[in-house]
Tab-separated table of C-alpha atoms in Angstrom:
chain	number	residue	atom	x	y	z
C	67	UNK	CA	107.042	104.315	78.748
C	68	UNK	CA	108.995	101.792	81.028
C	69	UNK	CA	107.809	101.157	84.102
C	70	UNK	CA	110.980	102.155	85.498
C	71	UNK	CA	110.818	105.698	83.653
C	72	UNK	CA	107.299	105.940	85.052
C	73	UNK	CA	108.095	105.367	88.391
C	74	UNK	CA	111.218	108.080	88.295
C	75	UNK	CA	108.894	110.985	87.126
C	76	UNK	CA	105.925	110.114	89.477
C	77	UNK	CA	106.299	110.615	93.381
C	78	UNK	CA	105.310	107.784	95.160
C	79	UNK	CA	101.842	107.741	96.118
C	80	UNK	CA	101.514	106.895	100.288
C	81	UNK	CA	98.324	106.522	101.742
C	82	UNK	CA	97.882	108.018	104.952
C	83	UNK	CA	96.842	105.636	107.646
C	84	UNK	CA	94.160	105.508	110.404
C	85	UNK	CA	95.262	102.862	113.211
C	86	UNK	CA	92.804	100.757	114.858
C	87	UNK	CA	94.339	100.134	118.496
C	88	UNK	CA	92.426	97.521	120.600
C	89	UNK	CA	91.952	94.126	121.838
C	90	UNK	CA	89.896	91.632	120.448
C	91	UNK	CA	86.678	93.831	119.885
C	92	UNK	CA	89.156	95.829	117.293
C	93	UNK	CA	91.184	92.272	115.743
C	94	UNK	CA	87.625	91.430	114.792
C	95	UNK	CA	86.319	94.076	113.126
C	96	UNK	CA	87.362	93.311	109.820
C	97	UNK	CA	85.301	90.021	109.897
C	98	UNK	CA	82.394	90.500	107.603
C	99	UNK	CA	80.310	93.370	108.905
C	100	UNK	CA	83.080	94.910	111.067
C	101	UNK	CA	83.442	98.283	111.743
C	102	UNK	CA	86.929	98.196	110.620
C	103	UNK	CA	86.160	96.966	107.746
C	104	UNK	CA	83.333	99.547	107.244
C	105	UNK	CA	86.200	102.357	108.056
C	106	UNK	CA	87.923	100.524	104.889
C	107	UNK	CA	85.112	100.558	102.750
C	108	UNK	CA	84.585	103.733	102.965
C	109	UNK	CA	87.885	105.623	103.063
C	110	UNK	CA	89.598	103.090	100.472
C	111	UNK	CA	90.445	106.293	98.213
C	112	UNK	CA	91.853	108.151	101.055
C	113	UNK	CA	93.587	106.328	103.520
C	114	UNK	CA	94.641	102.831	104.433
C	115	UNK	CA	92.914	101.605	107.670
C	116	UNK	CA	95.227	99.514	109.460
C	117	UNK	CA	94.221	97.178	112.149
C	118	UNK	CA	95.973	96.248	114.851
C	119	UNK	CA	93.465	94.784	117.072
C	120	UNK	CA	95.121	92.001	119.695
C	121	UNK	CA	92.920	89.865	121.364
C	122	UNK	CA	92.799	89.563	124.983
C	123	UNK	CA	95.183	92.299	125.638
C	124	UNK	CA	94.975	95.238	128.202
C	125	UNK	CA	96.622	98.770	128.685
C	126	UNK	CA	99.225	97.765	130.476
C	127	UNK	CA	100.514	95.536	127.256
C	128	UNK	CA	99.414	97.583	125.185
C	129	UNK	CA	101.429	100.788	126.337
C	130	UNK	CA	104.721	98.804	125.431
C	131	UNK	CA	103.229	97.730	122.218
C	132	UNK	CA	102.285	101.093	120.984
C	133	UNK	CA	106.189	103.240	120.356
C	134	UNK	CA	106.497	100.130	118.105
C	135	UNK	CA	103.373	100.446	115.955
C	136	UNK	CA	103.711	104.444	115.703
C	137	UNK	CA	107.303	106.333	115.356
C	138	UNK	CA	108.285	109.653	115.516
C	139	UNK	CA	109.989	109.736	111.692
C	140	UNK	CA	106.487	107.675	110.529
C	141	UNK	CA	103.828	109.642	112.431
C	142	UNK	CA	103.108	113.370	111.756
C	143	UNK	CA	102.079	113.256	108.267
C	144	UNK	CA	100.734	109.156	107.571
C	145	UNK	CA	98.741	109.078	110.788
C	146	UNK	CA	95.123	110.482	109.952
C	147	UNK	CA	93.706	109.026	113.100
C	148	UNK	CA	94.172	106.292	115.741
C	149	UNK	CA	91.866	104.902	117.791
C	150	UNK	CA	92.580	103.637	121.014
C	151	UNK	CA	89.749	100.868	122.134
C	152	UNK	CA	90.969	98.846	125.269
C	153	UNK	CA	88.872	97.756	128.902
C	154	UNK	CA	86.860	95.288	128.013
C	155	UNK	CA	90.278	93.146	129.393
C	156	UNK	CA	90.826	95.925	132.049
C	157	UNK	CA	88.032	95.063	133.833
C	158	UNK	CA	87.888	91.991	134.395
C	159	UNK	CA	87.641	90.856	137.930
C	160	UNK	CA	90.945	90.529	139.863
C	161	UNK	CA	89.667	87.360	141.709
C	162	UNK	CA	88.566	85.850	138.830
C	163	UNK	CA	90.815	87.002	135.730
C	164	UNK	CA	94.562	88.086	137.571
C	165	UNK	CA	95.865	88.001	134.512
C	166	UNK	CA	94.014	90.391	132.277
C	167	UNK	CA	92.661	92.575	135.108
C	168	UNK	CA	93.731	95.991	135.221
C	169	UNK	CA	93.226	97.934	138.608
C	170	UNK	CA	91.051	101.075	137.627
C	171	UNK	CA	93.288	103.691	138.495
C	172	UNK	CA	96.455	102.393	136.643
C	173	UNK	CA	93.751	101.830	133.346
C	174	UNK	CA	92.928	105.719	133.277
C	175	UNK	CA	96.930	106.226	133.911
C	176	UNK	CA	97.582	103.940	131.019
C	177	UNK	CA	95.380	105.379	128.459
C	178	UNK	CA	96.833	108.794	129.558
C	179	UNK	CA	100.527	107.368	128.929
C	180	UNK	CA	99.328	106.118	125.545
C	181	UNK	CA	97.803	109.489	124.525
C	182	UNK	CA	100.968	111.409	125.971
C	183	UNK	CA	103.300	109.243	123.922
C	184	UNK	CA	100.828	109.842	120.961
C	185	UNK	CA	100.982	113.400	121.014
C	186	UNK	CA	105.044	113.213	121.650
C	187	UNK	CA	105.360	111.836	118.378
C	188	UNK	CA	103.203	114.534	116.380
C	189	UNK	CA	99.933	112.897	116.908
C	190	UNK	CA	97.789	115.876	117.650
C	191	UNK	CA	94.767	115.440	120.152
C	192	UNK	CA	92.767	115.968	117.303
C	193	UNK	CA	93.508	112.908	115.886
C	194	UNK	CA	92.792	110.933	118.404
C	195	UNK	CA	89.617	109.034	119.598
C	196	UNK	CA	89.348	107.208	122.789
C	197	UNK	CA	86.289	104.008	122.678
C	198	UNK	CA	85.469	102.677	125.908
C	199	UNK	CA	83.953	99.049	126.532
C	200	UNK	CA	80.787	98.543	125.333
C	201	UNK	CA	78.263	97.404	128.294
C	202	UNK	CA	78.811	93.765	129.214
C	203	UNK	CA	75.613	91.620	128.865
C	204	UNK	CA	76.391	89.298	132.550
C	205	UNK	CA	73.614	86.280	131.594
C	206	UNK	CA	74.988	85.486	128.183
C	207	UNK	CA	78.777	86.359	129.062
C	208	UNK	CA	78.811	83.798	131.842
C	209	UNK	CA	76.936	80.749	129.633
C	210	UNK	CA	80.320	81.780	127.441
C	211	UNK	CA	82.748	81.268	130.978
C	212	UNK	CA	80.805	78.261	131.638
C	213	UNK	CA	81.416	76.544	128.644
C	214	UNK	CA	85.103	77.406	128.920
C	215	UNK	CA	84.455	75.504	132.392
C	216	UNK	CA	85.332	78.842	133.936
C	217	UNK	CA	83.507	81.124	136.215
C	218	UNK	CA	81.247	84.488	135.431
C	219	UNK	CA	84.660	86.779	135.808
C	220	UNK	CA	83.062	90.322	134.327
C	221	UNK	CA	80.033	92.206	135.388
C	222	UNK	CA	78.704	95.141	133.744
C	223	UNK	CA	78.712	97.617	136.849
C	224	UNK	CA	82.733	97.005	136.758
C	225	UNK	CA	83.060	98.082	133.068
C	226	UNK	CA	80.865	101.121	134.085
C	227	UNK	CA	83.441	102.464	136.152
C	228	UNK	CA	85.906	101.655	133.490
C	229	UNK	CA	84.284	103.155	130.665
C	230	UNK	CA	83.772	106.914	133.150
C	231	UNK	CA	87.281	106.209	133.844
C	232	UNK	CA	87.949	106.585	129.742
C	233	UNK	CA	85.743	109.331	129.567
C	234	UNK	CA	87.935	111.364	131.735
C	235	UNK	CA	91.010	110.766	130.491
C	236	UNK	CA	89.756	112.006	126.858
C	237	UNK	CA	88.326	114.980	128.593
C	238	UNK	CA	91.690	115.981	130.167
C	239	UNK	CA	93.499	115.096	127.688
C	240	UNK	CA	92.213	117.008	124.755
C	241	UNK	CA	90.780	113.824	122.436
C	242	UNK	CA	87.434	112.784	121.182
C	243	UNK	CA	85.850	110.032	123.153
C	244	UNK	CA	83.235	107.543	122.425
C	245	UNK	CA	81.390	106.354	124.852
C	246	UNK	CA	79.794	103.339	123.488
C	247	UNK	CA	79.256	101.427	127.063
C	248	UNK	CA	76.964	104.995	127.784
C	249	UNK	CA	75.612	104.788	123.838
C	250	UNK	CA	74.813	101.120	123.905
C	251	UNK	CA	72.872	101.287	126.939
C	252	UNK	CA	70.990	104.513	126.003
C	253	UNK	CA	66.678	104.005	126.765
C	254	UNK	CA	67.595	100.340	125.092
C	255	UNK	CA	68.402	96.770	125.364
C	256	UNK	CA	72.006	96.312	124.538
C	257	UNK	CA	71.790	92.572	124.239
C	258	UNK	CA	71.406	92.509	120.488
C	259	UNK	CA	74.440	94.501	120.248
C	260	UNK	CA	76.902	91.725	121.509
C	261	UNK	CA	77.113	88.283	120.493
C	262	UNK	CA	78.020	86.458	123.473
C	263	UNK	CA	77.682	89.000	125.786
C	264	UNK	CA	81.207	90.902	125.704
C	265	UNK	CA	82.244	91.002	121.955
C	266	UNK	CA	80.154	93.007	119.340
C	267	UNK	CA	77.212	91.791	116.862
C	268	UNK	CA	76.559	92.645	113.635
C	269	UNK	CA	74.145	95.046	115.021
C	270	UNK	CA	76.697	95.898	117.468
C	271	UNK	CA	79.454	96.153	114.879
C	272	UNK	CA	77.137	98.829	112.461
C	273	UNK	CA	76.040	100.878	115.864
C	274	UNK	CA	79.972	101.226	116.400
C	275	UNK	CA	80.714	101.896	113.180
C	276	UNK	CA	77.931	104.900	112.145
C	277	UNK	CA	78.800	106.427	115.668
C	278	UNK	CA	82.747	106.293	115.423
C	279	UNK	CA	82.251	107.477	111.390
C	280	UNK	CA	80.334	110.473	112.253
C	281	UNK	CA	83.753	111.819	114.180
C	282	UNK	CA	85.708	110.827	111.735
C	283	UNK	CA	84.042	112.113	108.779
C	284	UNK	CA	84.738	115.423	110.430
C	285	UNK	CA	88.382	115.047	110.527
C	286	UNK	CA	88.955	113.128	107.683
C	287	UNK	CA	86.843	115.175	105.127
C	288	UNK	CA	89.825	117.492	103.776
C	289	UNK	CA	91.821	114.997	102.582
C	290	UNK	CA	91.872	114.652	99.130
C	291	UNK	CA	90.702	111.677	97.205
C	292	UNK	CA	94.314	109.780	95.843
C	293	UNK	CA	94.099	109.496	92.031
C	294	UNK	CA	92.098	111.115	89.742
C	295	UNK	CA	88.175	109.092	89.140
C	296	UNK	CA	88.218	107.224	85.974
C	297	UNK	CA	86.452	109.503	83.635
C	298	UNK	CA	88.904	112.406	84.317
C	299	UNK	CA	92.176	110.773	82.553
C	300	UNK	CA	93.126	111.882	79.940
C	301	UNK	CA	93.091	108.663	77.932
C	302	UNK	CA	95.271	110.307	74.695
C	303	UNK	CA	97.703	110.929	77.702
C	304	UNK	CA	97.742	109.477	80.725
C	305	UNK	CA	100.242	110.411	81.806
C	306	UNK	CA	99.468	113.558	82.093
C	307	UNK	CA	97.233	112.777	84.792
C	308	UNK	CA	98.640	110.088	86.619
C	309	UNK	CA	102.258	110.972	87.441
């Protein structure tokens, strides 16, 4: 059969996709290790993980970014989830970081306008997962600043507030929520969890990833498994099977 002729009979096969949102904590987390690339590894027959991950942005980028990532004719039946992973930025300290700094109060409102626009476009709350900032380890961030020749400009008490702030947008909105700044700091030390203080580990990176799979797992369980395993073609037709 041409490959033409095969492609006419069969309907095109579309994964469904679940969108990694984030700053730099999400662009790296298909590094070796990475939760993203966990996600991958593990849904590979069921959906394409996508990541779109840009480092050293905040929520106030971000909500501008976002109608062009996700569209209203693309999004109701290819969008399996999307997480939305942002603060770390956010909360830096206005004196210090201007630039990336977020005040608290237009964060939560941002993450709220994201979510809103989300669910405008046939993105149901269930489908959504809100991450806070993991906890920021001060010592080793600022040895990281310092060799940049710039100043200490987080603090962990900061991202705190950030982080609740997340928390109760999920909550009034409707999503699942991950608190990993809450998780991370849980009857532990969190410093093995972050590499230089602010971005993850590879301890950090498989803590993120078994707690963000168990919700998803949940929600992504009933979707079928695309193409039929190996040893159930029908080798004397294949066809048969495959289109």
């Amino acid at each position: 059969m041409a490959l033409a002729e095969a492609g006419a009979r069969g309907r095109l096969l579309r994964w469904p996709r679940v969108l990694l949102f984030g700053d730099s904590i999400t662009e790296y987390s298909f590094q070796e290790n990475g939760w993203g690339a966990y996600l991958a590894e593990r849904l590979v027959r069921k959906c394409d993980v996508v990541n779109r991950g840009i480092s050293g942005y905040n929520t106030r980028w971000a909500k501008l970014i976002l109608p062009r990532l996700i569209t209203e004719s693309t999004s109701a039946d290819s969008i399996a989830a999307v997480t939305i992973f942002f603060g770390a930025n956010d909360s830096a300290l206005k004196e210090l970081n201007p630039k990336q700094h977020v005040p608290l109060e237009e964060y939560a409102a941002n993450l709220k306008s994201m979510v809103q626009y989300l669910k405008s476009v046939d993105v149901t709350a269930d489908r959504i997962i809100l991450i806070t900032p993991p906890p920021l380890q001060e010592s080793a961030w600022e040895k990281a600043c310092l060799a940049k020749g710039d100043k200490l400009n987080r603090c962990n008490a900061t991202t705190g507030q950030y982080a609740q702030a997340c928390v109760q947008v999920a909550r009034e909105c409707g999503t699942d929520v991950l608190d990993l700044w809450t998780l991370m700091q849980k009857n532990q030390d969190f410093s093995s969890y972050l590499s230089d203080g602010l971005h993850l580990s590879p301890k950090g990176n498989s803590f993120l990833a078994a707690q963000l799979w168990s919700r998803l797992e949940n929600k992504l369980s009933a979707l079928p498994s695309l193409l039929p395993y190996w040893r159930d073609v029908d080798h004397t037709n294949p066809e048969a099977s495959l289109l």
